Each structure stands twice: as structure tokens, then as C-alpha cells.
XYZ file of N, CA and C in Angstrom:
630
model
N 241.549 21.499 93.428
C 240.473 20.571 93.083
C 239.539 21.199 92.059
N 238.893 20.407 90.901
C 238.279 21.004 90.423
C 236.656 20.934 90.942
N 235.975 22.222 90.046
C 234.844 22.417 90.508
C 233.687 21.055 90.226
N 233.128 20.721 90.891
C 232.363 19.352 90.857
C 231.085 20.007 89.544
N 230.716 19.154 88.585
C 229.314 19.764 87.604
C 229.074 18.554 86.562
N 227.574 18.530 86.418
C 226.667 17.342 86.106
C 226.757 17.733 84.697
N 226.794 16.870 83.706
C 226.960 17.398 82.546
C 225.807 16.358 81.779
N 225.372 16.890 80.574
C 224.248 15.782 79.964
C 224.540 15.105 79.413
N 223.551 13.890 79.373
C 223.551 12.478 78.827
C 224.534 12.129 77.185
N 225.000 11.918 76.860
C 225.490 11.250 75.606
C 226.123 9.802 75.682
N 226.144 9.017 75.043
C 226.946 7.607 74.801
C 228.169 7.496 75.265
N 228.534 8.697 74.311
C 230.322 8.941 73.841
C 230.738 8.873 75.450
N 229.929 10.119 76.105
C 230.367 11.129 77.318
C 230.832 9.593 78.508
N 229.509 8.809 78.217
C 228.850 8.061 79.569
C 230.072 6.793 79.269
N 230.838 6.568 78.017
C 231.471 5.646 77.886
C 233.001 6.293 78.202
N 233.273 7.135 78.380
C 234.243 7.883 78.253
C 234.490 7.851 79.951
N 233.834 8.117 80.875
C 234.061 8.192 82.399
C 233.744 6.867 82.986
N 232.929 5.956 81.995
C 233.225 4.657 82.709
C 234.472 4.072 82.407
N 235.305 4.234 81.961
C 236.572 4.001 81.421
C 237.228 4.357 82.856
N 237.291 5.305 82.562
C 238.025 5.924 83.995
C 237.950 5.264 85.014
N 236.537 4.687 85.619
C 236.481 4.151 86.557
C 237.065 3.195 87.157
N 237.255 3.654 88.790
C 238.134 2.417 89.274
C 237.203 0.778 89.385
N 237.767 -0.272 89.060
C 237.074 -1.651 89.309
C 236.845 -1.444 90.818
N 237.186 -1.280 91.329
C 236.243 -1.234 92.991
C 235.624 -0.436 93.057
N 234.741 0.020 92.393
C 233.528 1.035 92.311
C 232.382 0.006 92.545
N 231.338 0.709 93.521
C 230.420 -0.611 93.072
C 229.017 0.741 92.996
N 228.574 0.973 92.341
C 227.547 1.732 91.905
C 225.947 1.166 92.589
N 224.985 1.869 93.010
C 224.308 1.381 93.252
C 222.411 1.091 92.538
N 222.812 1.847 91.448
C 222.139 1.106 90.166
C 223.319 0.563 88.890
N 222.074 0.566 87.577
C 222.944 0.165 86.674
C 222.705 2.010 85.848
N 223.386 2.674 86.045
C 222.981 4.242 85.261
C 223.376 3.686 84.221
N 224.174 3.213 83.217
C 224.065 3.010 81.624
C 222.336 2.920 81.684
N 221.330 2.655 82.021
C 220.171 2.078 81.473
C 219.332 3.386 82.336
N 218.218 3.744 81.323
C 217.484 4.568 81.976
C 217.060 4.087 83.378
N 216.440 4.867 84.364
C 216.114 4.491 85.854
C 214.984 5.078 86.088
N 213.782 4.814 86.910
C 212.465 5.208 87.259
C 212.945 6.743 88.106
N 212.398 7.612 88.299
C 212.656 8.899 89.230
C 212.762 8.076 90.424
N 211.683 7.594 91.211
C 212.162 6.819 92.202
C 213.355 5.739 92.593
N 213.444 5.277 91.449
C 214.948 4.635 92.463
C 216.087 5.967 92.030
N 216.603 6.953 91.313
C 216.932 8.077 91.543
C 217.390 8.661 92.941
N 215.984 9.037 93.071
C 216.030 9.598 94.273
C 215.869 8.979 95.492
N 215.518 8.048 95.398
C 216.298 6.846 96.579
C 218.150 6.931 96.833
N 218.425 6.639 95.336
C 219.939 6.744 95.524
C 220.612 8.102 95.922
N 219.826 8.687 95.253
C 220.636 10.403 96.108
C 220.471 10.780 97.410
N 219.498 10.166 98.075
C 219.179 9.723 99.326
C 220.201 9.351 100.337
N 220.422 8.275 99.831
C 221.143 7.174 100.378
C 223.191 7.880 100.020
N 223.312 8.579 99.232
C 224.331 9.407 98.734
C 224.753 10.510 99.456
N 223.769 10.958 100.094
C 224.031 12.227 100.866
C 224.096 11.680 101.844
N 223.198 10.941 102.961
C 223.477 10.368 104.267
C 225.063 10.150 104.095
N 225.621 9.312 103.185
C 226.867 8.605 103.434
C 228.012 9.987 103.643
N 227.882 11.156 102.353
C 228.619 11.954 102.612
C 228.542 12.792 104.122
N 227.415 13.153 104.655
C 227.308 13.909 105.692
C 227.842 12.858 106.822
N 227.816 11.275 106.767
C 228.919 10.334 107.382
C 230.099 10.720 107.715
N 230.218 10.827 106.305
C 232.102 11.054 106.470
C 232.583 12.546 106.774
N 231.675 13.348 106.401
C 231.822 14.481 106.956
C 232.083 14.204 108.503
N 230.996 13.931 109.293
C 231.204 13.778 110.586
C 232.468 13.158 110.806
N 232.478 12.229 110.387
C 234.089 11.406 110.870
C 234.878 12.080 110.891
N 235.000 12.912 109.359
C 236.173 13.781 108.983
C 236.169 14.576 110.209
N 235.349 15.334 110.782
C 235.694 16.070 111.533
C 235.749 15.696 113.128
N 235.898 14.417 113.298
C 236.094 13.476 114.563
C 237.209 13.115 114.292
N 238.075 12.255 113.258
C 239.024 11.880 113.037
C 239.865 11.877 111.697
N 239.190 12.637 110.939
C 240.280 12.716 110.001
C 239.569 12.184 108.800
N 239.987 11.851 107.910
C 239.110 11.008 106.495
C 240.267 10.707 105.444
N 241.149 10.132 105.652
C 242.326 9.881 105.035
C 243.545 10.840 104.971
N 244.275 10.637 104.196
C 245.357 11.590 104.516
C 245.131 12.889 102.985
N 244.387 12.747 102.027
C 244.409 14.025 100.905
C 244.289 14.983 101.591
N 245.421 16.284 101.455
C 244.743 17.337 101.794
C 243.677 18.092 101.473
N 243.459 18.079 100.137
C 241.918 18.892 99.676
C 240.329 17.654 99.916
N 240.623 16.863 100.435
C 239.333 15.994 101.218
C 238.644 17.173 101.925
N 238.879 18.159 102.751
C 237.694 19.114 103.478
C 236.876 19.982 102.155
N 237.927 20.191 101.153
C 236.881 20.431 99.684
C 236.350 19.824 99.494
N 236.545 18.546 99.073
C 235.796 18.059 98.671
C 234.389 17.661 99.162
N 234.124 17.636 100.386
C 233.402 16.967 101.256
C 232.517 18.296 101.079
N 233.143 19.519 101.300
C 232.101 20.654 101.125
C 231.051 20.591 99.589
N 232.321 20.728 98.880
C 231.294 20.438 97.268
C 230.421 19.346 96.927
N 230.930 18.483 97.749
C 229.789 17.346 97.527
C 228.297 17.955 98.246
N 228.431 18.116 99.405
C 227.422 18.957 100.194
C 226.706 19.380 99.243
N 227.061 20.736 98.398
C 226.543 21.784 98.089
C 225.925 20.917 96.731
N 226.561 20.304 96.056
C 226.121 19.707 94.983
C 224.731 18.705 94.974
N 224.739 18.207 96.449
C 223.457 17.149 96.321
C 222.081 17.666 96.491
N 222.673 19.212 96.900
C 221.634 20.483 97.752
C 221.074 20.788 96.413
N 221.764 21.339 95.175
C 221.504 21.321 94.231
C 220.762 20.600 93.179
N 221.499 19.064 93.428
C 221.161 18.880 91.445
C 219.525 18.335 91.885
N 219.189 18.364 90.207
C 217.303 18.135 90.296
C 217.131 17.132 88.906
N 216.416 16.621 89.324
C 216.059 15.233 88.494
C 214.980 15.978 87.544
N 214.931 15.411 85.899
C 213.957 15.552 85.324
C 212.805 14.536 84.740
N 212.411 15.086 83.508
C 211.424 13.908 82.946
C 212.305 12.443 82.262
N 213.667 13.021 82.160
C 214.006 11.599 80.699
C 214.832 11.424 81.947
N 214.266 9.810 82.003
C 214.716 8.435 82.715
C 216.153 8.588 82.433
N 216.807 8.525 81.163
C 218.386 8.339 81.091
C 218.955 9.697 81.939
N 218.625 10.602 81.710
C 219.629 11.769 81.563
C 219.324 11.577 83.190
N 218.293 11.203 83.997
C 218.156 11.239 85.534
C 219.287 10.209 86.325
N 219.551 9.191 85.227
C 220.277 8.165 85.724
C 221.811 8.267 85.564
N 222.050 9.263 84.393
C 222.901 9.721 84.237
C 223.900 10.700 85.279
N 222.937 11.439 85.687
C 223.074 12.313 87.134
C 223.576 11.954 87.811
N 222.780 10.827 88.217
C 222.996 9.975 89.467
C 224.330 9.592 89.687
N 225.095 8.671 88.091
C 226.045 8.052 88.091
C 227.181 9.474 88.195
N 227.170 10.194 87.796
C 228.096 11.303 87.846
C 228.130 11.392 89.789
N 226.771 11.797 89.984
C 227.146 12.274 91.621
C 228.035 11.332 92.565
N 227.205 10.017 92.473
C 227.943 8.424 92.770
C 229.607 8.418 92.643
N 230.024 8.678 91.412
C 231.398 9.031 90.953
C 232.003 9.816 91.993
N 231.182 11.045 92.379
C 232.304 12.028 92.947
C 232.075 11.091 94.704
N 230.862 10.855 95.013
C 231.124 10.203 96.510
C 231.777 9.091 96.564
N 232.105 8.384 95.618
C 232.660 6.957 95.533
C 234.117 7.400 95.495
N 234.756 8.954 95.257
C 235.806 8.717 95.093
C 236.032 9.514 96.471
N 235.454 10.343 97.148
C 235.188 10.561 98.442
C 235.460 9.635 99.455
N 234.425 8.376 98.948
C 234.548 7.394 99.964
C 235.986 6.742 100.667
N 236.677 6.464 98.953
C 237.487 5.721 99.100
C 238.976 6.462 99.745
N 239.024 7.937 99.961
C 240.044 8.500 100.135
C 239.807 7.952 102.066
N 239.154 7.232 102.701
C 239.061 6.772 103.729
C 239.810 5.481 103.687
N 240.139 5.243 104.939
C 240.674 3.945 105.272
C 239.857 2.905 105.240
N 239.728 1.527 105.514
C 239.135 0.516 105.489
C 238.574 0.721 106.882
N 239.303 1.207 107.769
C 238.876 1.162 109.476
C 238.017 2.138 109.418
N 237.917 3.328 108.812
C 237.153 4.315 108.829
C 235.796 3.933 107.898
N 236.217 3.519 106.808
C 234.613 3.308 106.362
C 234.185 1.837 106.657
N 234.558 0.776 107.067
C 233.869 -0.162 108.194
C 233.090 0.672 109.163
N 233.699 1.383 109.808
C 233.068 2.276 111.346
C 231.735 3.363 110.862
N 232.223 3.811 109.496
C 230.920 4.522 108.798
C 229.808 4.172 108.053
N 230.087 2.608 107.844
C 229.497 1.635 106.875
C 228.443 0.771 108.073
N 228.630 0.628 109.692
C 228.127 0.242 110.434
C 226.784 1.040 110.847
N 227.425 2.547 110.849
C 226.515 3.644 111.230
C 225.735 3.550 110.344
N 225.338 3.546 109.147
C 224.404 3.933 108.161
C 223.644 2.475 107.989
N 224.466 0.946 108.060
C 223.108 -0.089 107.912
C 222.115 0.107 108.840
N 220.943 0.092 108.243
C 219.311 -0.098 108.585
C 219.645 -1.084 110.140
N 219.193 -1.077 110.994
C 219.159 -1.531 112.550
C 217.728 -2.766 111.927
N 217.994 -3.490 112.503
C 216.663 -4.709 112.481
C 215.936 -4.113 113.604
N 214.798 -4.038 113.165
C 213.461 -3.416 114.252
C 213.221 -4.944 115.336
N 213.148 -3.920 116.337
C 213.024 -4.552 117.570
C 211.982 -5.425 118.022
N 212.079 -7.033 117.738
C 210.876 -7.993 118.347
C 210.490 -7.328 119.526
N 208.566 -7.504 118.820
C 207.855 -6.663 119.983
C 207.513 -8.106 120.744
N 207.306 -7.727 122.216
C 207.201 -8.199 123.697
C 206.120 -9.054 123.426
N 206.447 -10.447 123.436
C 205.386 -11.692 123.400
C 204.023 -11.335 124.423
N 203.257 -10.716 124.295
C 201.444 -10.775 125.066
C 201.738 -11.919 126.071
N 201.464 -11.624 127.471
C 201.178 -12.335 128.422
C 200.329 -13.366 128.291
N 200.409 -14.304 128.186
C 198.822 -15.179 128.371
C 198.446 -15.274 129.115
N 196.966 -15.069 128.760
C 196.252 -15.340 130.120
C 196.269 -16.665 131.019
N 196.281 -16.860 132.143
C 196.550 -18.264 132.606
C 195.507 -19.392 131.977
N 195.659 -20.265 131.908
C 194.492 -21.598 131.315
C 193.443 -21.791 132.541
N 192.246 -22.014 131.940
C 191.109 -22.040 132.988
C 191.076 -23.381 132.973
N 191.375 -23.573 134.712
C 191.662 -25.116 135.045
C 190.585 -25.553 134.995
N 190.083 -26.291 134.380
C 188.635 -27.487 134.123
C 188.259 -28.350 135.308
N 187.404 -28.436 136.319
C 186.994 -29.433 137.101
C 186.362 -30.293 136.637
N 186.990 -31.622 136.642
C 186.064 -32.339 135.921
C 185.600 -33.166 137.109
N 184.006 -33.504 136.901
C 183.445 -34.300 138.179
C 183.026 -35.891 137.708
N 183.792 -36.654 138.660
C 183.631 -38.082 138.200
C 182.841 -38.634 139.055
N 181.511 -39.048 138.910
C 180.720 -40.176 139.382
C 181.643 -41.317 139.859
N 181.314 -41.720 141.295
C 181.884 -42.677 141.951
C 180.895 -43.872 142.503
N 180.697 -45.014 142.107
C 179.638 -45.412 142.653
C 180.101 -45.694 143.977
N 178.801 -45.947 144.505
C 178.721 -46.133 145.905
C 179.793 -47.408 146.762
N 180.605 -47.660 147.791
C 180.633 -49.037 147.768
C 179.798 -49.262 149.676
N 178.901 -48.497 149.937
C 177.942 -48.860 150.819
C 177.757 -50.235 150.226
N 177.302 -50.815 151.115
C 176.381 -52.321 151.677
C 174.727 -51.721 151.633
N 174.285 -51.824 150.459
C 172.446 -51.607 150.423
C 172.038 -51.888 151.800
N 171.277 -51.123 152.112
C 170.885 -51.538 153.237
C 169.598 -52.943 153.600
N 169.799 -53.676 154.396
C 169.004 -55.167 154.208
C 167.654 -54.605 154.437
N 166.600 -55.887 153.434
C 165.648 -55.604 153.456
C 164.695 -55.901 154.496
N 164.990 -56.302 155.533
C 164.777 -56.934 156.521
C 164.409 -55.730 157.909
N 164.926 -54.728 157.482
C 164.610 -53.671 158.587
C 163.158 -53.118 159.173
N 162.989 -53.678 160.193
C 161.702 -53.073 160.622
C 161.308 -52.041 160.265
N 159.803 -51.892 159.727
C 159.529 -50.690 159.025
C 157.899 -50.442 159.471
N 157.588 -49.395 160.094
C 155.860 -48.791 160.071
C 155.681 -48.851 158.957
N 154.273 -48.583 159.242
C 152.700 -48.508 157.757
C 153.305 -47.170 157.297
N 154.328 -46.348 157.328
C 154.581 -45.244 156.730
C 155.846 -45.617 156.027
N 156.433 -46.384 156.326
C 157.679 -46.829 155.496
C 158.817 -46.525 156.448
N 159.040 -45.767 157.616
C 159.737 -45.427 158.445
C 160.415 -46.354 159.293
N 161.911 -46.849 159.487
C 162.306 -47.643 160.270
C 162.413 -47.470 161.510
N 161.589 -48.689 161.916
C 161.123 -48.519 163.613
C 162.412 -48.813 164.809
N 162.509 -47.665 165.443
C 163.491 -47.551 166.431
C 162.909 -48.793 167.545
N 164.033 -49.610 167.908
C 163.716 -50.039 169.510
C 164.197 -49.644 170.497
N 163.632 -49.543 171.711
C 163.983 -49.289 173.081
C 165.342 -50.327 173.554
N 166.323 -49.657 174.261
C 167.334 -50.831 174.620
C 167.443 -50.348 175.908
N 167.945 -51.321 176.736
C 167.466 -50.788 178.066
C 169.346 -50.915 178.382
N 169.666 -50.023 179.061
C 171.595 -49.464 179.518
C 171.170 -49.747 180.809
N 171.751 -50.446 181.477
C 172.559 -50.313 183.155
C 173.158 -49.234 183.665
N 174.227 -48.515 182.817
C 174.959 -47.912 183.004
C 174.702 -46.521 182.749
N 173.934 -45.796 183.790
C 173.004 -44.533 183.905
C 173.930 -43.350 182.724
N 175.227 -43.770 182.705
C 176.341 -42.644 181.875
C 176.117 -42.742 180.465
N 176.328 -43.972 179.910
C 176.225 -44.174 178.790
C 174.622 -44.382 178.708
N 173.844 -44.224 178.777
C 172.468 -44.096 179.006
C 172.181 -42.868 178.628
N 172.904 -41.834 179.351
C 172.532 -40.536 178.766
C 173.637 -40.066 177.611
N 174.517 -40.570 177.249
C 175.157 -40.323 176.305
C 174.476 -40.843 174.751
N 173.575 -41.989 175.283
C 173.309 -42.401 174.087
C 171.787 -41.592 173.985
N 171.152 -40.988 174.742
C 170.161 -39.788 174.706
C 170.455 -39.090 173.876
N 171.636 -38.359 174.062
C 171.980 -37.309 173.567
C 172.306 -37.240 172.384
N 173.208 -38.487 172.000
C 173.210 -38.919 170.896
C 172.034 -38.932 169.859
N 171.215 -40.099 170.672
C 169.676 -39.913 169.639
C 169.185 -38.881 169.387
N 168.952 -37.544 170.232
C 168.476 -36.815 170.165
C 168.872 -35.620 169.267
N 170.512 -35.684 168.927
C 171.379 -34.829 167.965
C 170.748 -35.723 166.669
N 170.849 -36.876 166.213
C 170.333 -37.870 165.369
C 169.235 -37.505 164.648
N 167.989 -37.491 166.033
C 166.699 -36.912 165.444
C 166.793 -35.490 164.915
N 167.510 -34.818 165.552
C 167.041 -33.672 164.864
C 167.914 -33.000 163.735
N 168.907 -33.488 163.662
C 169.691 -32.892 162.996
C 169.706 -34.018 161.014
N 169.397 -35.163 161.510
C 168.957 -35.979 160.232
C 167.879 -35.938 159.711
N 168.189 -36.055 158.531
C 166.621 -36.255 157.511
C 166.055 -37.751 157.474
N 164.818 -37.753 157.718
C 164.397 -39.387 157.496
C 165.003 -40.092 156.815
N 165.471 -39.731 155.225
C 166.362 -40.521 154.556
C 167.732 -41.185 155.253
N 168.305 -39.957 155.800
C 169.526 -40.310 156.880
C 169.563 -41.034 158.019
N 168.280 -40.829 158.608
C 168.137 -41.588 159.623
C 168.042 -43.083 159.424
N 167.522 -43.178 158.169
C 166.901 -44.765 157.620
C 168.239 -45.531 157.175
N 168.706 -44.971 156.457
C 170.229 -45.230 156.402
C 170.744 -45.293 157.561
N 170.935 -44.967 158.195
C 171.744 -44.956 159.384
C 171.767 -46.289 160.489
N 170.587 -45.956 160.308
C 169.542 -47.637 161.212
C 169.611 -48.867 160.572
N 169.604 -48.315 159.188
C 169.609 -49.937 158.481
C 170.378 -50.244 158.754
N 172.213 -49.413 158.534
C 173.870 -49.561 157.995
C 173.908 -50.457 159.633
N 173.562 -49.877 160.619
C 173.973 -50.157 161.988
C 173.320 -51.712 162.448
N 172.063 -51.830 161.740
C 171.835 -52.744 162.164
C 172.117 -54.217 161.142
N 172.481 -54.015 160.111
C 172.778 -54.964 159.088
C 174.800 -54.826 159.654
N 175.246 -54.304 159.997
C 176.943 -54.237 160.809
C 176.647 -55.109 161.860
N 175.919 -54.591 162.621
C 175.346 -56.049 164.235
C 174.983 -57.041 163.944
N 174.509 -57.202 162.778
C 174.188 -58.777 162.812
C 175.375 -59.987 162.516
């Protein structure tokens, strides 16, 4: 195998090895045209991951059948360790396309099954949808609805003192039991109602009896 080496920019040179090239090359700029340092070194980036790929494979399963493929794979190594980008845009892009050349022909000494399986490993993973926030539960609203009354006003007719108070009458019971039941009654009545309640109470009962 020969020794892998970056040689400088010319027309002649750069038209002369694209010739060569196989049509299933797919390059990942356009190097005929000068290139920013940054996409450069993006691509040499992205150039070395792939070789240290197939390295691994190679040494899991093999990397096609060439015998000098374990050279090669070394010189590529050593070469990306090496080369250094300068000030002129062409001659950087130029680089590039030379290094590209030697991994592209690297690549291809692999099978289709092998660089599918190495071509999986190296796409970018889609970052992981982060965990939808709990919501907080909805604050159930009480809403309070006015109901009018459907009481019977009480009649105006109810005996009433000079204080406005509806006047209790005496009823006279036979029946000594219910006599004291209805004591007791009154007497929970009085004390436990408010005049308002009580007045209500007397009116409702006695406007029902009539």
C-alpha cells in the first residue's frame, strides 16, 4: 500500500484525482470551491469518527475481504492525527477532499451489511421528549345559586303583641302524655329558637291549620 500524503492545491492536480474518482463517492462538501475553516473541520470531524467505526468493526468482524485494509485503517488514523488546516480557504478544502478520498475508499472496501450496521452507529439519536409537567389538578369552582323561597309567607293575620311578637295560646290536652310531650316540645322551641324562628314557626303552623 502506498504511503497516504496531502499534497497542495493546483487545478491541474484537483482535476486530475477527480477523474479518478469512483461515481459512488458522495463527498461531504463541494472541495473544488474554497470552504470556511469551520465546515473543514466539521468534516474532519465527522471523518475520523467514521474511520475509528470501522476500525472497531474491523476488529469485531472483519471489514471486507482486502488484505492490506488493517493498513490502511492504521494510516488513516495517523493521518487525521496529523494534517492541519491553514489560512487559504482552497488549499483547506483541498485537504479535506484528499483525506475524504482515502476514507471513502476505506469505506467502501466494507460490505453493504457492514456499513448499514456502521452507518446506524454514527447517525445523531433524536434527543429524548422531555416528561410532560404534571398539572396541577383544576380548582373546582363552587358556584352558589340563589334559590327562592317556595315557603307560603306567613298570613298576616297572626296574633301579634304591642312588641310585634306572635302571641302563643294556651290549649288545654286531656291526655296527661301528650301534654307533657308537647311541654317539652315547647320548651326545646323556646329555647333553642330565635324569635325570628319562632314567629315563623307559629305563623307556618297556624296558616297549615286553618
Amino acid at each position: 500500500m502506498k504511503a497516504l500524503e496531502i499534497k497542495n492545491y493546483t487545478p491541474a492536480r484537483f482535476g486530475n484525482m477527480k477523474a479518478c474518482d469512483q461515481k459512488y463517492y458522495s463527498f461531504s462538501a463541494d472541495w473544488a470551491q474554497p470552504q470556511a475553516k469551520t465546515v473543514c473541520t466539521a468534516a474532519l470531524k465527522a471523518m475520523t469518527a467514521k474511520v475509528n467505526a470501522v476500525s472497531a468493526a474491523f476488529d469485531a468482524d472483519g471489514w471486507g475481504s482486502k488484505p492490506d485494509t488493517p493498513e490502511l485503517i492504521t494510516a488513516l488514523i495517523g493521518l487525521l492525527k496529523t494534517v492541519k488546516l491553514g489560512t487559504d480557504d482552497q488549499q483547506n478544502a483541498f485537504t479535506c477532499y484528499q483525506v475524504e478520498r482515502y476514507v471513502l475508499r476505506l469505506w467502501y472496501r466494507g460490505t453493504k451489511e457492514q456499513r448499514d450496521a456502521v452507518k446506524a452507529k454514527l447517525e445523531p439519536k433524536a434527543p429524548a421528549k422531555p416528561k410532560a409537567e404534571a398539572k396541577a389538578p383544576a380548582k373546582t369552582q363552587v358556584k352558589v345559586k340563589a334559590k327562592a323561597s317556595t315557603k307560603k309567607a306567613a298570613p298576616k293575620s297572626a296574633p301579634q303583641n304591642e312588641n310585634g311578637a306572635v302571641v302563643l295560646h294556651e290549649v288545654e290536652v286531656e291526655d296527661t302524655q301528650s301534654a307533657g310531650i308537647i311541654d317539652v316540645l315547647a320548651q326545646f322551641l323556646q329555647d333553642e329558637l330565635s324569635a325570628d324562628q319562632k314567629r315563623s314557626l307559629v305563623t307556618g303552623l297556624i296558616a297549615a291549620l286553618k
